[in-house]
Short mmCIF file of C-alpha atoms and ligand atoms in Angstrom, two decimals:
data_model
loop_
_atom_site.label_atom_id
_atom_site.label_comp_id
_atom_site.label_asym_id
_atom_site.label_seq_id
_atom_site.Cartn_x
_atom_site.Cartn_y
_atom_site.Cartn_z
CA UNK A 1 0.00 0.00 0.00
CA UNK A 2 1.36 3.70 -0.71
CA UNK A 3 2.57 5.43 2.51
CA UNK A 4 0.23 7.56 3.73
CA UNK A 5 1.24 10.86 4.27
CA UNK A 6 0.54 12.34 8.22
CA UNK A 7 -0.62 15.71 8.72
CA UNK A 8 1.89 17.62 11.29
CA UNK A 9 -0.21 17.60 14.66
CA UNK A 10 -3.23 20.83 14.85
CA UNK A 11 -4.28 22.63 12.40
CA UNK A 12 -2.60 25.70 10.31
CA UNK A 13 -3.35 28.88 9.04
CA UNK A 14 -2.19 28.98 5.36
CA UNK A 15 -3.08 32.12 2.25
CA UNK A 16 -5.35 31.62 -0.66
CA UNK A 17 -2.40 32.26 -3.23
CA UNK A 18 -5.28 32.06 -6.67
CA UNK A 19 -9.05 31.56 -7.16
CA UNK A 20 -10.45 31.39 -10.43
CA UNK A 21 -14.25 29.63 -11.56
CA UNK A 22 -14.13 26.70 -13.37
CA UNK A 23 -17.28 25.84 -15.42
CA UNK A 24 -19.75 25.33 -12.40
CA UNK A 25 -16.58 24.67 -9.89
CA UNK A 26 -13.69 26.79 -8.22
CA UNK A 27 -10.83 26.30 -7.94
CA UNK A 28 -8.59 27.83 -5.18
CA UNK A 29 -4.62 27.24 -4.28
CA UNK A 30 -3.92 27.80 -0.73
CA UNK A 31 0.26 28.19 0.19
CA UNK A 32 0.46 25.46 2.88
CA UNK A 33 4.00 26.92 4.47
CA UNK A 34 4.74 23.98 7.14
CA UNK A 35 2.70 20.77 5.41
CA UNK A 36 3.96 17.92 3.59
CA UNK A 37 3.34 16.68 0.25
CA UNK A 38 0.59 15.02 0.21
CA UNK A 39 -0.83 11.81 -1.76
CA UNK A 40 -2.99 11.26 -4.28
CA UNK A 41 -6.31 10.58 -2.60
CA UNK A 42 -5.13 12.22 0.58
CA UNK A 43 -8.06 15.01 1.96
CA UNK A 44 -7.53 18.13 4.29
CA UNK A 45 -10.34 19.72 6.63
CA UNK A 46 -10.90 23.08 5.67
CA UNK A 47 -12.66 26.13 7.37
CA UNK A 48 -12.43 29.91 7.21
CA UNK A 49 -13.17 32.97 8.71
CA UNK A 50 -16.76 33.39 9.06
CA UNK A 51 -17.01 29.89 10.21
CA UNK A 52 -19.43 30.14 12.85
CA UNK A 53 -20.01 33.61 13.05
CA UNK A 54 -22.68 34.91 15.26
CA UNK A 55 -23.10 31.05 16.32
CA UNK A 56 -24.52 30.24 12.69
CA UNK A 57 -23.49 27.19 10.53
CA UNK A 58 -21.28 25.72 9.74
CA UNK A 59 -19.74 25.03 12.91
CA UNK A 60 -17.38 22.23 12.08
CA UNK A 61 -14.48 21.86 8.98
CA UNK A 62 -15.28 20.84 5.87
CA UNK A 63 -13.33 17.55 4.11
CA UNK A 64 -11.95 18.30 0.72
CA UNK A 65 -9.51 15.80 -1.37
CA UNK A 66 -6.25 17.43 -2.68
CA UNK A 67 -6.84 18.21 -6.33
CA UNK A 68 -3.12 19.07 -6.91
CA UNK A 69 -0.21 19.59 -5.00
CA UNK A 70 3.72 20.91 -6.02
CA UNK A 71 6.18 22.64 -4.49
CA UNK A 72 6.10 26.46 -4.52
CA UNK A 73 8.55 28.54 -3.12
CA UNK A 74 7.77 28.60 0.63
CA UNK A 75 6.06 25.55 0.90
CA UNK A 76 3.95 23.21 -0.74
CA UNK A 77 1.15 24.43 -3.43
CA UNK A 78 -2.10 22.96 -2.20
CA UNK A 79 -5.07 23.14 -4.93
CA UNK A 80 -8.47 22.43 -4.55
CA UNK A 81 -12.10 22.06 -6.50
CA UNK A 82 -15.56 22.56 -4.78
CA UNK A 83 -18.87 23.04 -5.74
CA UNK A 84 -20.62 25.40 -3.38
CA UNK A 85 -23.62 23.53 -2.24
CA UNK A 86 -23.65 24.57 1.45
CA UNK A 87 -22.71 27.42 3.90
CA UNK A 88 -19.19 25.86 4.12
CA UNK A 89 -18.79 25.30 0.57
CA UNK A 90 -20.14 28.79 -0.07
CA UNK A 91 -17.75 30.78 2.25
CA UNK A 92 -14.43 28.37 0.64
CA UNK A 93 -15.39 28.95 -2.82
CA UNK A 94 -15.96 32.95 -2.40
CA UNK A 95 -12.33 33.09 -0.82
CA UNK A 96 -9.95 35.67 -3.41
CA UNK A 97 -6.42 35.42 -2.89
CA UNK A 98 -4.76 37.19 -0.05
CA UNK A 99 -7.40 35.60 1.91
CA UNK A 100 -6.99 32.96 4.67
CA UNK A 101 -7.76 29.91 5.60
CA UNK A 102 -7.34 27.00 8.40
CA UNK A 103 -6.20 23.58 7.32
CA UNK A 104 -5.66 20.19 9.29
CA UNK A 105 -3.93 17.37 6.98
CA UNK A 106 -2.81 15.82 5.02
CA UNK A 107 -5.43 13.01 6.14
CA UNK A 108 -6.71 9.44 5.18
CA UNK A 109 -5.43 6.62 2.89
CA UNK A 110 -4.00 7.45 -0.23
CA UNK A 111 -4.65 5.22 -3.81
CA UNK A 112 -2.08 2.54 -4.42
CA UNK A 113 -0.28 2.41 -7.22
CA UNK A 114 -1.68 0.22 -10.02
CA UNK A 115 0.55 -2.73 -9.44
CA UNK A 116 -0.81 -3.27 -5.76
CA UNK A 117 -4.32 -2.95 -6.75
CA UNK A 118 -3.35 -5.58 -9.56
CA UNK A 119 0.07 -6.91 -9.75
CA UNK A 120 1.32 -6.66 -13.47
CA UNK A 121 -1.92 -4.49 -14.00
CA UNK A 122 -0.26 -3.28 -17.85
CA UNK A 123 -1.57 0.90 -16.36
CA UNK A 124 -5.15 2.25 -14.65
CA UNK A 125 -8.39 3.04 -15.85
CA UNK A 126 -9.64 6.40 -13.88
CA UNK A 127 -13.27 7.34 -13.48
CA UNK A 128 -14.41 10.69 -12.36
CA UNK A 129 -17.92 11.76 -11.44
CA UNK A 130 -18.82 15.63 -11.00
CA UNK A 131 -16.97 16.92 -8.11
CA UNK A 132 -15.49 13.67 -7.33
CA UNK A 133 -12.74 14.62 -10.16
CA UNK A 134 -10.68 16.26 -8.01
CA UNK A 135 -8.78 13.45 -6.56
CA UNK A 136 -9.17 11.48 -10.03
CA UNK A 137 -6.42 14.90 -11.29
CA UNK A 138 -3.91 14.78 -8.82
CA UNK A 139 -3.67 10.58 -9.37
CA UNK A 140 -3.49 11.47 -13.27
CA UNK A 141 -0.57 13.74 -13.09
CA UNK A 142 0.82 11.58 -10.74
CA UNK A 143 0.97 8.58 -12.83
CA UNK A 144 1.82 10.37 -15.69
CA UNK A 145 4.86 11.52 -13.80
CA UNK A 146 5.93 8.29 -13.04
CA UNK A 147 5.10 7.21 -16.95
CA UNK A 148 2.30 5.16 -15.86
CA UNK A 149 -0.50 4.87 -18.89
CA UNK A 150 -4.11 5.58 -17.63
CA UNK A 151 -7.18 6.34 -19.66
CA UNK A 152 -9.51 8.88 -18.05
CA UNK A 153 -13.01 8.61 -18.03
CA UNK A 154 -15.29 11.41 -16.64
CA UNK A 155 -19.07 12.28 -16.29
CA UNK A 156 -21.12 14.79 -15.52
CA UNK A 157 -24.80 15.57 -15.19
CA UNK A 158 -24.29 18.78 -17.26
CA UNK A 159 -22.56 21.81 -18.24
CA UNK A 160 -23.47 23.69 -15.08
CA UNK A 161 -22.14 20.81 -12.72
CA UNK A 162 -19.01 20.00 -14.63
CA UNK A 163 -15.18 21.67 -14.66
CA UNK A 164 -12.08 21.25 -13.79
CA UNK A 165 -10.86 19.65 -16.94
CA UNK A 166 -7.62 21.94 -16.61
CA UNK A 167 -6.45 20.05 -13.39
CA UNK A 168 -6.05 17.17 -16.02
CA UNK A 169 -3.03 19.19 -17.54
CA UNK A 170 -1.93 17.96 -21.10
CA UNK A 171 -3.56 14.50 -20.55
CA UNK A 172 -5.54 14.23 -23.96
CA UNK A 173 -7.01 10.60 -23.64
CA UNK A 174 -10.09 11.99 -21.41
CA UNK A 175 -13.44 9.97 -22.51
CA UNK A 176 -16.42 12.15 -21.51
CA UNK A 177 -19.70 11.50 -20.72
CA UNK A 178 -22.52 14.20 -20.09
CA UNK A 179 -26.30 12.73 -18.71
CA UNK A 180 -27.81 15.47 -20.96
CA UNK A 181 -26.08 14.67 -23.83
CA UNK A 182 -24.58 17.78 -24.82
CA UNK A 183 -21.20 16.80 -25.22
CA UNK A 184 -18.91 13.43 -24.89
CA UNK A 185 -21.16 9.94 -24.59
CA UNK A 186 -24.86 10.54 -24.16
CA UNK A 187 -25.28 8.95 -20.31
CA UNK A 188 -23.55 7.83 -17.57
CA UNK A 189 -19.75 7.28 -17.61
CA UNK A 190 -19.98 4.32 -16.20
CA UNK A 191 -20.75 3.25 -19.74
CA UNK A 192 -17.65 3.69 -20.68
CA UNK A 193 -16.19 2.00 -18.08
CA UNK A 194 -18.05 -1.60 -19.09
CA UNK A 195 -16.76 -0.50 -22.68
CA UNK A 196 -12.99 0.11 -21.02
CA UNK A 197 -13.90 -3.46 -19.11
CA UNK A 198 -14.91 -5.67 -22.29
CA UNK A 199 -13.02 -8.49 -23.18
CA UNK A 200 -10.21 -9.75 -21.57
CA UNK A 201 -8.66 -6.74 -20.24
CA UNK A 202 -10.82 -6.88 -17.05
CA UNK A 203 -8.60 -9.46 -14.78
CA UNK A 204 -5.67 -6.82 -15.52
CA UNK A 205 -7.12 -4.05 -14.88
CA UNK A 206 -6.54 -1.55 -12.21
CA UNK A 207 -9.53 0.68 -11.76
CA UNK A 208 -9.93 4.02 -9.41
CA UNK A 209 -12.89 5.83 -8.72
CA UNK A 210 -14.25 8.35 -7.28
CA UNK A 211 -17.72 10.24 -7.39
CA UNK A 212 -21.34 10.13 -6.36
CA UNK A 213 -22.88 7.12 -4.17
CA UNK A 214 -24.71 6.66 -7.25
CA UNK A 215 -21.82 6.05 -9.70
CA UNK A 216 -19.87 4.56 -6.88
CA UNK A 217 -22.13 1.96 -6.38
CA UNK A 218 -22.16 1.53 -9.92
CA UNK A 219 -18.66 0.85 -10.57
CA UNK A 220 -18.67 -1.41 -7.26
CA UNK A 221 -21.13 -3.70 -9.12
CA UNK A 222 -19.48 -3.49 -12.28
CA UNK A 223 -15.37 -4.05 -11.27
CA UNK A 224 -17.25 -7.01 -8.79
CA UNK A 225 -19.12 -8.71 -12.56
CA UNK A 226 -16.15 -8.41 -14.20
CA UNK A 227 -13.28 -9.28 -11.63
CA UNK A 228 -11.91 -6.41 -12.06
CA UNK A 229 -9.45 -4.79 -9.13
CA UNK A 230 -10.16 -1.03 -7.88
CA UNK A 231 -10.46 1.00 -5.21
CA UNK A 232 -12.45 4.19 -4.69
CA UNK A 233 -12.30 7.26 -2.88
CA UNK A 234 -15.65 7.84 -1.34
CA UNK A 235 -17.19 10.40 0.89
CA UNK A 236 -19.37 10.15 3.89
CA UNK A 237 -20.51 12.83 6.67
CA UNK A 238 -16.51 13.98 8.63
CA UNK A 239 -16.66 15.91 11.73
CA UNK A 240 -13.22 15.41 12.96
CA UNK A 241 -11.68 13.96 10.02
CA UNK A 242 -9.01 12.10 12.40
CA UNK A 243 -10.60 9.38 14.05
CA UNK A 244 -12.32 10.38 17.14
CA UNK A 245 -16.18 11.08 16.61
CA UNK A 246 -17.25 7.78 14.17
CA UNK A 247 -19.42 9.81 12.56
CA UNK A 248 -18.19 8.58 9.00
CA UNK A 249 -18.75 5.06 9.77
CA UNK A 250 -19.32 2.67 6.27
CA UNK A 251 -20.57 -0.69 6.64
CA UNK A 252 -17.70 -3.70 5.31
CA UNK A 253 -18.35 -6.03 3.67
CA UNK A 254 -17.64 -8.58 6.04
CA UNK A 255 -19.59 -7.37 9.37
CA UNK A 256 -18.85 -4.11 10.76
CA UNK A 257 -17.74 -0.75 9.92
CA UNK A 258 -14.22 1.43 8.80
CA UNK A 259 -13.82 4.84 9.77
CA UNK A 260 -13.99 6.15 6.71
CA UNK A 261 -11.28 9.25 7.43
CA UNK A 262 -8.52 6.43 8.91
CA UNK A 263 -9.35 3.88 7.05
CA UNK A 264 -10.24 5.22 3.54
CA UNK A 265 -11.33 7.75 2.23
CA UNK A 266 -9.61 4.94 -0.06
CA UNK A 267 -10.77 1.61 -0.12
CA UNK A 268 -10.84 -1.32 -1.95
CA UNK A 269 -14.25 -2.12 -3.87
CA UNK A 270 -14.26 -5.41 -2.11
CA UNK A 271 -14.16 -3.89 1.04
CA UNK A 272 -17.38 -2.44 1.52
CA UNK A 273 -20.96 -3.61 1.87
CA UNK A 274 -22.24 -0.48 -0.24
CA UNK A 275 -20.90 2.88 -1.93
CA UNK A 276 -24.59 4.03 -0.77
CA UNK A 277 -23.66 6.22 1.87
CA UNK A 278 -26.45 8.04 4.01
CA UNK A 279 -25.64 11.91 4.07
CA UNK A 280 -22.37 11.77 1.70
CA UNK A 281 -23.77 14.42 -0.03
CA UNK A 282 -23.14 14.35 -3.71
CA UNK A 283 -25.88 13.37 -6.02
C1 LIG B 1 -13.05 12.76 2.01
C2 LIG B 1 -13.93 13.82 1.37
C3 LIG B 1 -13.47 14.55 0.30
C4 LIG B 1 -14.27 15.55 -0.28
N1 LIG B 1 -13.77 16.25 -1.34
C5 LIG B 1 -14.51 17.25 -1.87
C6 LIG B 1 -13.98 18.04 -2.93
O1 LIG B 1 -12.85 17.85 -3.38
N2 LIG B 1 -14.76 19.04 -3.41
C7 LIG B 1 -16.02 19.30 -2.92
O2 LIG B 1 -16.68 20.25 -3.39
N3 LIG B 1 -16.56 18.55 -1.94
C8 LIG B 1 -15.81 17.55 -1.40
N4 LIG B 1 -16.33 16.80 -0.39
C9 LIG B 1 -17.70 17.11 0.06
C10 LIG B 1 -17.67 18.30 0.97
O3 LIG B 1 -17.03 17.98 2.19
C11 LIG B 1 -19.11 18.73 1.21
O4 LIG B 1 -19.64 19.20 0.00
C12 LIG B 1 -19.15 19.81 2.25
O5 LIG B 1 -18.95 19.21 3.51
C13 LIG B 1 -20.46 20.53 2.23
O6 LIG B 1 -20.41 21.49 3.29
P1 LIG B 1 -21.42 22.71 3.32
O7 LIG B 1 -21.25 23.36 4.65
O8 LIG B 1 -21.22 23.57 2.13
O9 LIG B 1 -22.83 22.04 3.18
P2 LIG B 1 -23.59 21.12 4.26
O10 LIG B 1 -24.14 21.95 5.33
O11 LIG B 1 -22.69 20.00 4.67
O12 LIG B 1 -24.73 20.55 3.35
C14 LIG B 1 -25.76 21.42 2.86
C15 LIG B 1 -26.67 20.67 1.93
O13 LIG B 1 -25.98 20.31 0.72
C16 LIG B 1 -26.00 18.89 0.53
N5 LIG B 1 -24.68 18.55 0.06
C17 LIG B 1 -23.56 18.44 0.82
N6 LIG B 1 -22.51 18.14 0.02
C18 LIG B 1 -22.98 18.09 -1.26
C19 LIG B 1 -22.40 17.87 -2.53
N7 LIG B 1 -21.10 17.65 -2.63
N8 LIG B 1 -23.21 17.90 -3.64
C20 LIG B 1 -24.52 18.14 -3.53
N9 LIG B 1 -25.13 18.39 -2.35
C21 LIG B 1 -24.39 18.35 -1.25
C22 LIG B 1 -26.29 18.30 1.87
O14 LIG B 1 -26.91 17.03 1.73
C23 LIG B 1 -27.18 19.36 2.48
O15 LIG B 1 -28.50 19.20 2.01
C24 LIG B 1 -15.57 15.80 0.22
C25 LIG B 1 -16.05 15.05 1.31
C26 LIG B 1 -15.25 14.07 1.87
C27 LIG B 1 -15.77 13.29 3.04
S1 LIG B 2 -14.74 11.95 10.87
FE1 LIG B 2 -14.51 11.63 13.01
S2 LIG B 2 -14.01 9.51 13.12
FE2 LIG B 2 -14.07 9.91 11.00
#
């Protein structure tokens, strides 16, 4: 398994260094001055000023996956992708640069890399749905770095919910899929995934995931049909993001329950009992 990556104890105040709107996303690059690098897959709890105030919500940091990460002069380059949806959401995505922010992290299990999800896998197959991109990036330019082929597929319900693409730098073998059709495959991109799964190519392939319950789920049945190896990043509700409150508890497969910030947000498909997570928010 890839080392994961532990956050320096407390959290840290750190400057929004860029902000800039992304089809229905943001994007915004925070300068994290006393942090490690972090690993693809890897998440950091985020909250800002305002959090709180005059004892209105949100009270508690948000969870957002590392979309990108490099080093900057003084310190490490930390870039992520939301989709404001909620007060936090909405006070981290209105954030210019110059602005500030706390962070605790880096937390949680990072991807493998392709040969321990499938020893003598031949390179990856990446699927990305909506927001749940983000980490999906940061694994692509990371295996591209280490000259590892991948094929990207990524979905979204429609021009207003999609962006991002830029975090996929000059990766041009990006299959698309939009629900309403107006650009890419006509449906879900999980399509293209049994497409990327026909044949015989299934028992060597290496599959990561992240996105929706919905398309989660999905790709859980599909990698399971097929005997396919993958793991996904998922999402459930975080409070502490570090172990101590079990609110982001996800049923195994075999009887009980990870903590889904310690023990994922990376798992194995064959882990779990379900990528249906109550309150993980995405659609
Ligand atoms: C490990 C991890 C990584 C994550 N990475 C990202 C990321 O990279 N980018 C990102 O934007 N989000 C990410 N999320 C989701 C993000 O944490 C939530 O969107 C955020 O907590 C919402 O906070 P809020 O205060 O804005 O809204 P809340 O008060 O939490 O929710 C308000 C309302 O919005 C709904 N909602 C919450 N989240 C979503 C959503 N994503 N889509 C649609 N409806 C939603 C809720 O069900 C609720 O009805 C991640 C979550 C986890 C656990
Ligand atoms: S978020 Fe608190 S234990 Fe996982």
């Amino acid at each position: 398994m890839t080392e994961r990556v532990l956050a320096p104890f407390g959290a840290r105040e750190c400057e929004v260094v860029a902000r800039r709107e992304t089809g229905g996303y943001v994007v915004f690059g925070a300068l994290d001055s006393s942090g490690p690098m972090p690993a693809p897959g890897q998440f950091y709890m985020l909250s800002a000023m305002g959090w709180g105030a005059d004892g209105g919500r949100p009270f508690l940091p948000r969870a957002f996956s590392v979309a990108a990460a490099e080093v900057a002069e003084g310190g490490v380059h930390l870039a992520f992708l939301l989709e404001a949806v909620g007060p936090g959401t909405a006070i981290l995505a209105a954030l210019e640069a110059g602005s500030h922010l706390t962070l605790t992290g880096p937390l949680g299990r990072p991807f493998s890399g392709p040969d321990e999800v499938n020893p003598g896998a031949p390179g990856a197959i990446l699927i990305g749905g909506g927001i749940g991109i983000a980490p999906i990036a940061i694994l692509r330019r990371d295996l591209s770095r280490r000259g590892v082929a991948a094929r990207t597929l990524l979905g979204f319900r429609d021009e207003a919910h999609s962006g991002g693409f830029e975090l996929f730098g000059e990766c041009q073998e990006i299959g698309l899929a939009f629900e309403d059709g107006h650009r890419g495959h006509h449906g879900y991109v999980t399509d293209l995934l049994e497409v990327a799964l026909k044949g015989d190519d299934a028992a060597d392939a290496a599959v990561y995931a992240c996105g929706p319950p919905a398309m989660l789920e999905a790709v859980r049945l599909i990698v399971a049909e097929r005997g396919a190896a993958c793991e996904l990043a998922m999402e459930s509700p975080m409070a502490c993001g570090f172990g101590a409150c079990f609110g982001c508890a996800v049923p195994l497969a075999e009887g009980g329950y990870m903590r889904l910030c310690v023990d994922g947000p990376v798992v194995r498909a064959d882990e779990i009992g379900t990528a249906l997570v109550a309150g993980a928010g995405h659609r």
